[in-house]
Amino acid sequence: MVVGFSAAQAQAQAQNADHRQAQVEGASHTDIDAFLKLMTRAEKVGQLVQRMGGRSKALNSRLGPEELDRVRRGEVGSYLHVAGAGPLRELQRVAIEESRLGIPLLFSMDVVHGYRTIFPVPLAMAANWNPDAARLHAEIAAREASAAGLHWTFAPMVDIARDPRWGRIVEGAGEDAYLGSRMAEAQVRGFQGGDLSARDTIMAGTKHFGAYGAAEGGRDYAGAEAGERSMREVYLPPFRAAANAGTASYMTAFNAVDGVPTTGNAALLRSMLRDEWGWDGLLLSDWRAVEELMAHGVARDRLGAATLALRASVDMDMVADVYAEDLVAALESDPSLEPLLDEAVRRILKVKRDLGLFDDPYKYHDSARETEVMLTAAHRDAARRIAEQSIVLLKNERQVLPLARDAGRIALVGALADDALSQLGSWRARGDAADVVTLRAALEAAHPDVVYASGAASRSDDESGIAEAVRAAENADMVVLAIGEDYDCSGEARSRSSLELPGAQQALFDALEATGKPVVVVLTGGRPLAIPEVTERADAVLAAWLLGVEAGPAIVNTLFGANNPGGKLPVSFPRATGQVPVNYDHLPSGRPADPDLSKDTARYMDAPVTPLYAFGHGLSYTNFDYGEVRLSAAQIPAQGGAISVTIPVTNTGPVAGDEVVQLYMRDPVASVSRPVQQLRAFARIALDAGERREVMFTLTSDQFALWSLDDDWLIEPGTIELMVGSSSDDIRKRISFEIAGTATGSIAPAAIASGVSVSGE
Ligand code: BGC
């Protein structure tokens, strides 16, 4: 960072007394209203401004003398894409010592799945169905990021995504509102800890508020058509769960829902999020989203865009400088905005206070701590364990996996097996490809006889390397084939119109399969792929996503059985691109799909309607037996009722393993048509060979509510069917109970966590 000093410095230091006055006027804490009284209108607007301190790949690169003068003039509230305890201490010092009021800056970055220790991409992390792991990852990310001077991450990304063409599906927890809610709250708790002012916690920036994941056609930034019921029941619950977990900030989505661009949507943001939910944190726009209100066609000019966003209660403008340049004019033409400005400033100062920045603005800038905490052995160990838990065994014919230690010669094929950068996935903060242990490195270290051939680059149509890979396979006992997508196929603006294998990889698979050698596919990437041609013919398939710095060891441990895979899909895999969306919790049809008997049903002529792999699917090297399910009651009242569902699960196979016990519900007759299945509880349990445990889920009547025809949460009388199983399409036990009476619910059912207790734990 270039730090310049200007003549304004001395003058500003003298004026800094005002800051102390504001501190003193407050009782034991900084009195925000005392600050507000001292602030000029320009200084207030300055707090609403977030500027680029650099680029995501060139951090701090924009912090030149002119930028520092802006800080001295009190024109900036926050920076993004900045990092480093030392440089940020100096930047903070300028704000504290050289601006008139000495208000601290907020430093932010996208720390999405790790800061230096990179964990599995979020979609993979959701595949472990283990909120404790999601929380642990966020704690570690916060420890590292806070040591590098950061206060704020733009994570978790909690957008529900049902269209895998959308590249940003990799950043979230998949298709389900209940699983998504558990992952959202776990990460918020992990980032923020119990105390936002602790020096090793950071503020969560839950994003992208609204229905960004419903972008039409899976095209990034496209509008969404989501009705009020879908919004309430599907897209918003993870945001609500994040609010309940205390998220101190949200980011608005770029896109429009039902024609209303979210960043100017007062009904969604001010009326619902603020007034109805009672949430009073910092609401940040996404990158230039305030300015983009013009491109959306709801604001004529920047003044209009600023007005719309402020009215919608967007507190901070990310990088567009619309607030910086046009809000003063907007305030002059419309004095009714003045209290809205004060309100926004108050919320921003409040998070600065809650982070402890008024008490000690330098607490996050300890260079010694910065070197100590990065990528420690313990952090790496956590990254490996979480990566292991994220792997999903999609198929395992004739128990080809786990491999025996004397598996003979293994032909390892595929450019992705040797692609360190890809394992860092989209948003890699300070992740470094040199830190990654690849599948190739790990397999060569673990097994004495490995022959590697790239075969085909993951995105190129060049088939010239396939012959060499075939030769390697012919001279080996088996093939481990890493295919799928590299890191740059998923993420922001990385939507695809086809979900097939990119480049020549299908040809590579076909050629290797034709050798007759057993083929184990290690499927890499950040989205579900439609690859029936592979899954039908491969002997085994592991969904290994993009797993972070410990990808290689996690995959190798799984191949050889040191890790028994226990992950489950957080999103359905389609058979063909044209089948999406293929989410499990669809509505029933008046004419349910019947592939054989009748044409006039909800079917495709040319493909089954079922997914290639269903939501919740994931095999193990052992087997689990589900015993009889018991209920605590045959009937519960709609008002304040609760029910417990108990199920014994036994590991009947030869090795220890994890099972994710899944509880789904259906309300078969209601005032509105209800999904055929909805996840309402789950528990990932570890069982030794032969071990039996009982899982008890406790649900409240609120969790059976629907968004009613009267626009409210409503619990209706009648039967509720429950399904317990190993996957949404592997239901082992069914049971039902009655709800008596009617009641209004409080919040979205999916946002409410079921109680879980496991015998012996
Ligand atoms: C993305 C956000 C991200 C922001 C800052 C935007 O383009 O949509 O998710 O937090 O950039 O990097």
mmCIF file of N, CA, C and O and ligand atoms in Angstrom, residues 80-81 110 154 168 207-208 251 254 286-287 318 427 492, ligand 1:
data_model
loop_
_atom_site.group_PDB
_atom_site.id
_atom_site.type_symbol
_atom_site.label_atom_id
_atom_site.label_comp_id
_atom_site.label_asym_id
_atom_site.label_seq_id
_atom_site.Cartn_x
_atom_site.Cartn_y
_atom_site.Cartn_z
ATOM 1 N N LEU A 80 -13.307 -2.465 0.532
ATOM 2 C CA LEU A 80 -13.277 -3.899 0.255
ATOM 3 C C LEU A 80 -12.062 -4.234 -0.600
ATOM 4 O O LEU A 80 -11.434 -3.347 -1.188
ATOM 5 N N HIS A 81 -11.768 -5.535 -0.615
ATOM 6 C CA HIS A 81 -10.581 -6.036 -1.310
ATOM 7 C C HIS A 81 -9.303 -5.389 -0.763
ATOM 8 O O HIS A 81 -8.477 -4.865 -1.510
ATOM 9 N N ASP A 110 -14.242 -10.930 0.483
ATOM 10 C CA ASP A 110 -15.019 -12.164 0.321
ATOM 11 C C ASP A 110 -14.221 -13.328 0.892
ATOM 12 O O ASP A 110 -13.385 -13.917 0.193
ATOM 13 N N PHE A 154 -18.022 -11.091 3.177
ATOM 14 C CA PHE A 154 -19.271 -11.175 2.420
ATOM 15 C C PHE A 154 -19.637 -12.646 2.294
ATOM 16 O O PHE A 154 -19.498 -13.262 1.233
ATOM 17 N N ARG A 168 -23.176 -19.724 -9.845
ATOM 18 C CA ARG A 168 -22.999 -19.411 -8.430
ATOM 19 C C ARG A 168 -23.615 -20.457 -7.508
ATOM 20 O O ARG A 168 -23.563 -20.317 -6.289
ATOM 21 N N LYS A 207 -25.560 -13.122 2.174
ATOM 22 C CA LYS A 207 -25.920 -12.601 0.852
ATOM 23 C C LYS A 207 -26.546 -13.698 0.006
ATOM 24 O O LYS A 207 -26.425 -14.868 0.360
ATOM 25 N N HIS A 208 -27.206 -13.338 -1.108
ATOM 26 C CA HIS A 208 -27.529 -12.016 -1.635
ATOM 27 C C HIS A 208 -29.021 -11.872 -1.428
ATOM 28 O O HIS A 208 -29.782 -12.582 -2.117
ATOM 29 N N MET A 251 -26.156 -8.476 2.329
ATOM 30 C CA MET A 251 -25.918 -7.824 1.045
ATOM 31 C C MET A 251 -27.142 -8.058 0.169
ATOM 32 O O MET A 251 -27.681 -9.168 0.157
ATOM 33 N N PHE A 254 -28.301 -8.605 -6.885
ATOM 34 C CA PHE A 254 -28.279 -7.806 -8.105
ATOM 35 C C PHE A 254 -29.631 -7.817 -8.821
ATOM 36 O O PHE A 254 -29.972 -6.876 -9.511
ATOM 37 N N ASP A 286 -24.940 -4.932 -3.361
ATOM 38 C CA ASP A 286 -23.879 -5.651 -4.065
ATOM 39 C C ASP A 286 -23.155 -4.655 -4.984
ATOM 40 O O ASP A 286 -23.551 -3.486 -5.116
ATOM 41 N N TRP A 287 -22.102 -5.114 -5.585
ATOM 42 C CA TRP A 287 -21.182 -4.330 -6.414
ATOM 43 C C TRP A 287 -21.932 -3.493 -7.460
ATOM 44 O O TRP A 287 -22.482 -4.047 -8.402
ATOM 45 N N MET A 318 -21.904 -0.241 -2.370
ATOM 46 C CA MET A 318 -20.619 -0.864 -2.688
ATOM 47 C C MET A 318 -20.074 -0.319 -4.015
ATOM 48 O O MET A 318 -20.672 -0.543 -5.070
ATOM 49 N N TRP A 427 -13.739 -17.763 -5.391
ATOM 50 C CA TRP A 427 -13.448 -16.985 -4.178
ATOM 51 C C TRP A 427 -12.406 -17.695 -3.339
ATOM 52 O O TRP A 427 -12.741 -18.481 -2.469
ATOM 53 N N GLU A 492 -19.198 -16.679 -10.043
ATOM 54 C CA GLU A 492 -19.942 -15.546 -10.585
ATOM 55 C C GLU A 492 -19.741 -15.434 -12.098
ATOM 56 O O GLU A 492 -18.618 -15.571 -12.601
HETATM 57 C C1 BGC B 1 -20.545 -10.373 -5.956
HETATM 58 C C2 BGC B 1 -20.622 -10.446 -4.448
HETATM 59 C C3 BGC B 1 -19.298 -10.053 -3.845
HETATM 60 C C4 BGC B 1 -18.901 -8.688 -4.344
HETATM 61 C C5 BGC B 1 -17.602 -8.179 -3.758
HETATM 62 C C6 BGC B 1 -19.974 -9.062 -6.434
HETATM 63 O O1 BGC B 1 -19.724 -9.088 -7.800
HETATM 64 O O2 BGC B 1 -21.835 -10.566 -6.481
HETATM 65 O O3 BGC B 1 -20.996 -11.730 -4.044
HETATM 66 O O4 BGC B 1 -19.388 -10.085 -2.446
HETATM 67 O O5 BGC B 1 -18.786 -8.724 -5.749
HETATM 68 O O6 BGC B 1 -16.524 -8.877 -4.198
#
